């Protein structure tokens, strides 16, 4: 039994010795690094950026009342087309007690003045027919009588305006009729019958009765990062991709870049707007999420190599050109680079299409 363990021990020692020898031998061999070679090629490079934003109408108007009151009738709903001047709602005026009392007092005073003027007119008319008073006195009383009639009409109209918000002289143009100020599509009607509304004033923006937009004049409104805003300029073409309509690709022209940035989620961005060109048979809705692709630079038919083969050293750039295929020897060669699209980079000088460039290392 002891002899067996002694033999086993010598076997283990022998295996450890052989393994150590093989390990040292393999590590002593010189490792040959192999590379995947690439050849420069002629290509067209494009550098672009993608902006996120939404489709919005250029003119989106909030229609507000010119008088305070309660909505008595709503004439439209979201999705309806309206023309400029169309009535979209009616307002019932709730008169203020003091204003109503003042208007009523004016009516009573006008009635008393009219009765007095009428009596004087009738009396002077009789005296004038009997040639007791002059024509001038008669005409003066006649004028006073007509003015008193007019004052009563005005007082009654003022009372009606305070009470009902409607003038008998221009009922069709009454402030109780809320009209659309533009021709377009009704996007939203946030009120309903019975809703209290107030007119816009110095202290309040007023109640929005409806939102109307011209959907034939759309824009793409988005944001661009501060690192790329300097590369944009008005007049640049854009290609729009709409998330909910992937088959529709309207074109656009950049027309506005905000001169002031805004801090959104820790990133400084600038608002941009682009005018959309949409086919008449395409039905776009306000608020669609969209992306705008802007071509920042383009280089046609230029010598290019994969950007990964370039060695950057300070302001200089280099590539390794194959000099001996058998020995896999390369020479570090300075090159002049141009624009890049993130994958390929333009080579302006230093190599040509006949050059073979060292690429990525091959791991066996």
PDB file of C-alpha atoms in Angstrom, residues 45 302-307 309-319 333-340 344-351:
ATOM      1  CA  UNK A  45     -19.947  61.439 -46.786  1.00  0.00           C
ATOM      2  CA  UNK A 302     -13.800  61.850 -51.648  1.00  0.00           C
ATOM      3  CA  UNK A 303     -11.126  59.406 -50.465  1.00  0.00           C
ATOM      4  CA  UNK A 304     -12.257  57.758 -47.227  1.00  0.00           C
ATOM      5  CA  UNK A 305     -11.111  55.195 -44.672  1.00  0.00           C
ATOM      6  CA  UNK A 306     -12.845  53.814 -41.548  1.00  0.00           C
ATOM      7  CA  UNK A 307     -12.420  56.315 -38.728  1.00  0.00           C
ATOM      8  CA  UNK A 309      -7.868  53.187 -38.391  1.00  0.00           C
ATOM      9  CA  UNK A 310      -6.897  56.798 -37.696  1.00  0.00           C
ATOM     10  CA  UNK A 311      -4.441  57.538 -34.893  1.00  0.00           C
ATOM     11  CA  UNK A 312      -4.959  60.964 -33.330  1.00  0.00           C
ATOM     12  CA  UNK A 313      -1.985  62.647 -31.714  1.00  0.00           C
ATOM     13  CA  UNK A 314      -2.577  66.230 -30.667  1.00  0.00           C
ATOM     14  CA  UNK A 315      -3.512  68.159 -33.798  1.00  0.00           C
ATOM     15  CA  UNK A 316      -1.992  65.515 -36.069  1.00  0.00           C
ATOM     16  CA  UNK A 317      -3.463  62.345 -37.557  1.00  0.00           C
ATOM     17  CA  UNK A 318      -1.686  59.207 -38.746  1.00  0.00           C
ATOM     18  CA  UNK A 319      -2.352  55.866 -40.403  1.00  0.00           C
ATOM     19  CA  UNK A 333       2.267  57.901 -42.142  1.00  0.00           C
ATOM     20  CA  UNK A 334       0.859  61.398 -41.465  1.00  0.00           C
ATOM     21  CA  UNK A 335      -2.409  62.214 -43.263  1.00  0.00           C
ATOM     22  CA  UNK A 336      -4.666  65.238 -43.606  1.00  0.00           C
ATOM     23  CA  UNK A 337      -8.261  64.480 -42.670  1.00  0.00           C
ATOM     24  CA  UNK A 338     -11.542  66.199 -43.494  1.00  0.00           C
ATOM     25  CA  UNK A 339     -15.145  65.650 -42.488  1.00  0.00           C
ATOM     26  CA  UNK A 340     -16.493  62.490 -40.915  1.00  0.00           C
ATOM     27  CA  UNK A 344     -15.824  56.959 -42.252  1.00  0.00           C
ATOM     28  CA  UNK A 345     -13.458  59.920 -42.440  1.00  0.00           C
ATOM     29  CA  UNK A 346     -12.250  61.915 -45.427  1.00  0.00           C
ATOM     30  CA  UNK A 347      -8.532  61.754 -46.339  1.00  0.00           C
ATOM     31  CA  UNK A 348      -7.365  64.913 -48.106  1.00  0.00           C
ATOM     32  CA  UNK A 349      -3.668  64.082 -48.399  1.00  0.00           C
ATOM     33  CA  UNK A 350      -1.044  61.487 -47.387  1.00  0.00           C
ATOM     34  CA  UNK A 351      -2.321  58.283 -49.034  1.00  0.00           C
TER      35      UNK A 351
END
